[in-house]
mmCIF file with all atom_site columns, C-alpha atoms in Angstrom:
data_model
loop_
_atom_site.group_PDB
_atom_site.id
_atom_site.type_symbol
_atom_site.label_atom_id
_atom_site.label_alt_id
_atom_site.label_comp_id
_atom_site.label_asym_id
_atom_site.label_entity_id
_atom_site.label_seq_id
_atom_site.pdbx_PDB_ins_code
_atom_site.Cartn_x
_atom_site.Cartn_y
_atom_site.Cartn_z
_atom_site.occupancy
_atom_site.B_iso_or_equiv
_atom_site.pdbx_formal_charge
_atom_site.auth_seq_id
_atom_site.auth_comp_id
_atom_site.auth_asym_id
_atom_site.auth_atom_id
_atom_site.pdbx_PDB_model_num
ATOM 1   C CA . MET A 1 1   ? 2.736   -29.528 22.206  1.00 0.00 ? 1   MET A CA 1
ATOM 2   C CA . ARG A 1 2   ? 0.765   -26.335 21.829  1.00 0.00 ? 2   ARG A CA 1
ATOM 3   C CA . VAL A 1 3   ? -0.733  -25.456 18.440  1.00 0.00 ? 3   VAL A CA 1
ATOM 4   C CA . LYS A 1 4   ? 0.356   -22.021 17.291  1.00 0.00 ? 4   LYS A CA 1
ATOM 5   C CA . ASP A 1 5   ? -2.329  -19.534 16.353  1.00 0.00 ? 5   ASP A CA 1
ATOM 6   C CA . ILE A 1 6   ? -2.482  -17.962 12.951  1.00 0.00 ? 6   ILE A CA 1
ATOM 7   C CA . ARG A 1 7   ? -1.451  -14.314 13.376  1.00 0.00 ? 7   ARG A CA 1
ATOM 8   C CA . PRO A 1 8   ? -2.978  -12.022 12.405  1.00 0.00 ? 8   PRO A CA 1
ATOM 9   C CA . ALA A 1 9   ? -6.378  -13.706 12.590  1.00 0.00 ? 9   ALA A CA 1
ATOM 10  C CA . PRO A 1 10  ? -7.932  -14.555 9.211   1.00 0.00 ? 10  PRO A CA 1
ATOM 11  C CA . ALA A 1 11  ? -10.376 -12.001 7.794   1.00 0.00 ? 11  ALA A CA 1
ATOM 12  C CA . GLU A 1 12  ? -13.534 -13.282 6.119   1.00 0.00 ? 12  GLU A CA 1
ATOM 13  C CA . ILE A 1 13  ? -15.065 -10.989 3.505   1.00 0.00 ? 13  ILE A CA 1
ATOM 14  C CA . GLU A 1 14  ? -18.534 -11.742 2.173   1.00 0.00 ? 14  GLU A CA 1
ATOM 15  C CA . TYR A 1 15  ? -20.270 -9.925  -0.662  1.00 0.00 ? 15  TYR A CA 1
ATOM 16  C CA . LYS A 1 16  ? -23.183 -11.077 -2.806  1.00 0.00 ? 16  LYS A CA 1
ATOM 17  C CA . ASN A 1 17  ? -22.661 -14.810 -3.329  1.00 0.00 ? 17  ASN A CA 1
ATOM 18  C CA . MET A 1 18  ? -18.880 -14.758 -2.820  1.00 0.00 ? 18  MET A CA 1
ATOM 19  C CA . LYS A 1 19  ? -16.733 -15.379 0.257   1.00 0.00 ? 19  LYS A CA 1
ATOM 20  C CA . PHE A 1 20  ? -13.035 -14.601 0.628   1.00 0.00 ? 20  PHE A CA 1
ATOM 21  C CA . LEU A 1 21  ? -10.708 -15.546 3.470   1.00 0.00 ? 21  LEU A CA 1
ATOM 22  C CA . ILE A 1 22  ? -7.570  -13.431 3.830   1.00 0.00 ? 22  ILE A CA 1
ATOM 23  C CA . THR A 1 23  ? -4.855  -15.048 5.927   1.00 0.00 ? 23  THR A CA 1
ATOM 24  C CA . ASP A 1 24  ? -1.212  -14.668 6.731   1.00 0.00 ? 24  ASP A CA 1
ATOM 25  C CA . ARG A 1 25  ? 0.891   -17.125 4.779   1.00 0.00 ? 25  ARG A CA 1
ATOM 26  C CA . PRO A 1 26  ? 1.607   -20.373 6.570   1.00 0.00 ? 26  PRO A CA 1
ATOM 27  C CA . ASN A 1 27  ? 4.834   -22.330 6.585   1.00 0.00 ? 27  ASN A CA 1
ATOM 28  C CA . ASP A 1 28  ? 5.599   -26.022 6.997   1.00 0.00 ? 28  ASP A CA 1
ATOM 29  C CA . GLN A 1 29  ? 5.471   -25.642 10.799  1.00 0.00 ? 29  GLN A CA 1
ATOM 30  C CA . THR A 1 30  ? 2.022   -23.970 10.843  1.00 0.00 ? 30  THR A CA 1
ATOM 31  C CA . ILE A 1 31  ? 0.380   -25.785 7.918   1.00 0.00 ? 31  ILE A CA 1
ATOM 32  C CA . HIS A 1 32  ? -1.777  -28.045 10.128  1.00 0.00 ? 32  HIS A CA 1
ATOM 33  C CA . THR A 1 33  ? -3.264  -25.058 11.988  1.00 0.00 ? 33  THR A CA 1
ATOM 34  C CA . PHE A 1 34  ? -3.768  -23.335 8.632   1.00 0.00 ? 34  PHE A CA 1
ATOM 35  C CA . ILE A 1 35  ? -5.645  -26.365 7.255   1.00 0.00 ? 35  ILE A CA 1
ATOM 36  C CA . GLN A 1 36  ? -7.881  -26.434 10.355  1.00 0.00 ? 36  GLN A CA 1
ATOM 37  C CA . GLU A 1 37  ? -8.709  -22.762 9.812   1.00 0.00 ? 37  GLU A CA 1
ATOM 38  C CA . LEU A 1 38  ? -9.478  -23.340 6.124   1.00 0.00 ? 38  LEU A CA 1
ATOM 39  C CA . LYS A 1 39  ? -11.785 -26.241 6.987   1.00 0.00 ? 39  LYS A CA 1
ATOM 40  C CA . LYS A 1 40  ? -13.544 -24.127 9.627   1.00 0.00 ? 40  LYS A CA 1
ATOM 41  C CA . HIS A 1 41  ? -14.388 -21.631 6.865   1.00 0.00 ? 41  HIS A CA 1
ATOM 42  C CA . ASN A 1 42  ? -15.194 -24.368 4.297   1.00 0.00 ? 42  ASN A CA 1
ATOM 43  C CA . VAL A 1 43  ? -12.407 -23.227 1.947   1.00 0.00 ? 43  VAL A CA 1
ATOM 44  C CA . LYS A 1 44  ? -12.006 -25.376 -1.168  1.00 0.00 ? 44  LYS A CA 1
ATOM 45  C CA . GLU A 1 45  ? -9.494  -23.249 -3.067  1.00 0.00 ? 45  GLU A CA 1
ATOM 46  C CA . VAL A 1 46  ? -6.448  -21.226 -1.997  1.00 0.00 ? 46  VAL A CA 1
ATOM 47  C CA . VAL A 1 47  ? -4.886  -18.554 -4.181  1.00 0.00 ? 47  VAL A CA 1
ATOM 48  C CA . ARG A 1 48  ? -1.277  -18.213 -3.082  1.00 0.00 ? 48  ARG A CA 1
ATOM 49  C CA . VAL A 1 49  ? 0.039   -14.741 -3.982  1.00 0.00 ? 49  VAL A CA 1
ATOM 50  C CA . CYS A 1 50  ? 3.388   -14.933 -2.185  1.00 0.00 ? 50  CYS A CA 1
ATOM 51  C CA . GLU A 1 51  ? 6.410   -17.068 -2.834  1.00 0.00 ? 51  GLU A CA 1
ATOM 52  C CA . PRO A 1 52  ? 5.937   -20.654 -1.573  1.00 0.00 ? 52  PRO A CA 1
ATOM 53  C CA . THR A 1 53  ? 6.589   -21.205 2.142   1.00 0.00 ? 53  THR A CA 1
ATOM 54  C CA . TYR A 1 54  ? 4.860   -24.580 2.427   1.00 0.00 ? 54  TYR A CA 1
ATOM 55  C CA . LYS A 1 55  ? 4.239   -27.731 0.401   1.00 0.00 ? 55  LYS A CA 1
ATOM 56  C CA . VAL A 1 56  ? 0.794   -27.975 -1.199  1.00 0.00 ? 56  VAL A CA 1
ATOM 57  C CA . GLU A 1 57  ? 0.480   -31.766 -0.914  1.00 0.00 ? 57  GLU A CA 1
ATOM 58  C CA . GLU A 1 58  ? -1.072  -31.608 2.566   1.00 0.00 ? 58  GLU A CA 1
ATOM 59  C CA . LEU A 1 59  ? -3.731  -29.174 1.383   1.00 0.00 ? 59  LEU A CA 1
ATOM 60  C CA . LYS A 1 60  ? -4.465  -31.269 -1.702  1.00 0.00 ? 60  LYS A CA 1
ATOM 61  C CA . SER A 1 61  ? -4.848  -34.396 0.440   1.00 0.00 ? 61  SER A CA 1
ATOM 62  C CA . GLU A 1 62  ? -7.552  -32.483 2.365   1.00 0.00 ? 62  GLU A CA 1
ATOM 63  C CA . GLY A 1 63  ? -9.390  -31.595 -0.868  1.00 0.00 ? 63  GLY A CA 1
ATOM 64  C CA . ILE A 1 64  ? -8.120  -28.005 -1.014  1.00 0.00 ? 64  ILE A CA 1
ATOM 65  C CA . ASN A 1 65  ? -6.821  -26.855 -4.400  1.00 0.00 ? 65  ASN A CA 1
ATOM 66  C CA . VAL A 1 66  ? -3.914  -24.375 -4.528  1.00 0.00 ? 66  VAL A CA 1
ATOM 67  C CA . ILE A 1 67  ? -3.477  -21.835 -7.329  1.00 0.00 ? 67  ILE A CA 1
ATOM 68  C CA . ASP A 1 68  ? -0.187  -19.924 -7.491  1.00 0.00 ? 68  ASP A CA 1
ATOM 69  C CA . LEU A 1 69  ? -0.392  -16.271 -8.597  1.00 0.00 ? 69  LEU A CA 1
ATOM 70  C CA . VAL A 1 70  ? 2.992   -14.890 -7.609  1.00 0.00 ? 70  VAL A CA 1
ATOM 71  C CA . PHE A 1 71  ? 3.637   -11.321 -8.738  1.00 0.00 ? 71  PHE A CA 1
ATOM 72  C CA . ASP A 1 72  ? 7.165   -9.952  -8.811  1.00 0.00 ? 72  ASP A CA 1
ATOM 73  C CA . ASP A 1 73  ? 7.679   -6.711  -6.932  1.00 0.00 ? 73  ASP A CA 1
ATOM 74  C CA . VAL A 1 74  ? 4.027   -6.113  -6.038  1.00 0.00 ? 74  VAL A CA 1
ATOM 75  C CA . HIS A 1 75  ? 3.644   -4.416  -2.691  1.00 0.00 ? 75  HIS A CA 1
ATOM 76  C CA . CYS A 1 76  ? 0.930   -2.526  -0.833  1.00 0.00 ? 76  CYS A CA 1
ATOM 77  C CA . VAL A 1 77  ? -1.797  -0.487  -2.517  1.00 0.00 ? 77  VAL A CA 1
ATOM 78  C CA . ALA A 1 78  ? -3.686  1.977   -0.294  1.00 0.00 ? 78  ALA A CA 1
ATOM 79  C CA . GLY A 1 79  ? -2.262  0.173   2.728   1.00 0.00 ? 79  GLY A CA 1
ATOM 80  C CA . LEU A 1 80  ? -3.447  -3.240  1.558   1.00 0.00 ? 80  LEU A CA 1
ATOM 81  C CA . GLY A 1 81  ? -1.138  -6.181  0.879   1.00 0.00 ? 81  GLY A CA 1
ATOM 82  C CA . ARG A 1 82  ? -1.293  -8.498  -2.133  1.00 0.00 ? 82  ARG A CA 1
ATOM 83  C CA . ALA A 1 83  ? -4.102  -10.780 -0.956  1.00 0.00 ? 83  ALA A CA 1
ATOM 84  C CA . PRO A 1 84  ? -6.422  -7.931  0.115   1.00 0.00 ? 84  PRO A CA 1
ATOM 85  C CA . VAL A 1 85  ? -5.751  -6.136  -3.189  1.00 0.00 ? 85  VAL A CA 1
ATOM 86  C CA . LEU A 1 86  ? -6.846  -9.222  -5.134  1.00 0.00 ? 86  LEU A CA 1
ATOM 87  C CA . VAL A 1 87  ? -9.980  -9.468  -3.003  1.00 0.00 ? 87  VAL A CA 1
ATOM 88  C CA . ALA A 1 88  ? -10.629 -5.761  -3.682  1.00 0.00 ? 88  ALA A CA 1
ATOM 89  C CA . VAL A 1 89  ? -10.328 -6.417  -7.430  1.00 0.00 ? 89  VAL A CA 1
ATOM 90  C CA . ALA A 1 90  ? -12.845 -9.268  -7.136  1.00 0.00 ? 90  ALA A CA 1
ATOM 91  C CA . LEU A 1 91  ? -15.234 -7.039  -5.174  1.00 0.00 ? 91  LEU A CA 1
ATOM 92  C CA . ILE A 1 92  ? -14.924 -4.310  -7.811  1.00 0.00 ? 92  ILE A CA 1
ATOM 93  C CA . GLU A 1 93  ? -15.679 -6.909  -10.499 1.00 0.00 ? 93  GLU A CA 1
ATOM 94  C CA . LEU A 1 94  ? -18.798 -7.792  -8.474  1.00 0.00 ? 94  LEU A CA 1
ATOM 95  C CA . GLY A 1 95  ? -19.936 -4.158  -8.689  1.00 0.00 ? 95  GLY A CA 1
ATOM 96  C CA . LEU A 1 96  ? -18.481 -2.324  -5.675  1.00 0.00 ? 96  LEU A CA 1
ATOM 97  C CA . LYS A 1 97  ? -16.738 1.020   -6.033  1.00 0.00 ? 97  LYS A CA 1
ATOM 98  C CA . PHE A 1 98  ? -13.020 0.964   -5.162  1.00 0.00 ? 98  PHE A CA 1
ATOM 99  C CA . GLU A 1 99  ? -13.530 2.974   -1.976  1.00 0.00 ? 99  GLU A CA 1
ATOM 100 C CA . ASP A 1 100 ? -16.337 0.685   -0.817  1.00 0.00 ? 100 ASP A CA 1
ATOM 101 C CA . ALA A 1 101 ? -14.280 -2.446  -1.546  1.00 0.00 ? 101 ALA A CA 1
ATOM 102 C CA . VAL A 1 102 ? -11.364 -1.116  0.514   1.00 0.00 ? 102 VAL A CA 1
ATOM 103 C CA . ALA A 1 103 ? -13.708 -0.096  3.347   1.00 0.00 ? 103 ALA A CA 1
ATOM 104 C CA . LEU A 1 104 ? -15.323 -3.553  3.397   1.00 0.00 ? 104 LEU A CA 1
ATOM 105 C CA . ILE A 1 105 ? -11.929 -5.260  3.590   1.00 0.00 ? 105 ILE A CA 1
ATOM 106 C CA . ARG A 1 106 ? -10.751 -2.953  6.380   1.00 0.00 ? 106 ARG A CA 1
ATOM 107 C CA . GLU A 1 107 ? -13.853 -3.589  8.549   1.00 0.00 ? 107 GLU A CA 1
#
């Protein structure tokens, strides 16, 4: 059985002492590939900003904590989806200008 790739590929954003990994949301069929990708990037915490499409127990059993931050009716901002927008907010909090945060995410 062939393991499905995560599409699009995860994007790792690094600024100052923080690292963010932006991924497409997994489902119960792709959760094992997702966990492998998280481990490859040493992820310890996942912030889920979309409605649940997978069970968190498998992540928790691998030592990965899941935080749910679902926002009703939040869509793209400047061409960025929910996860990239939250990363942009974090980058702005770390001192980047909005334009620079968006440019860094789009690299």
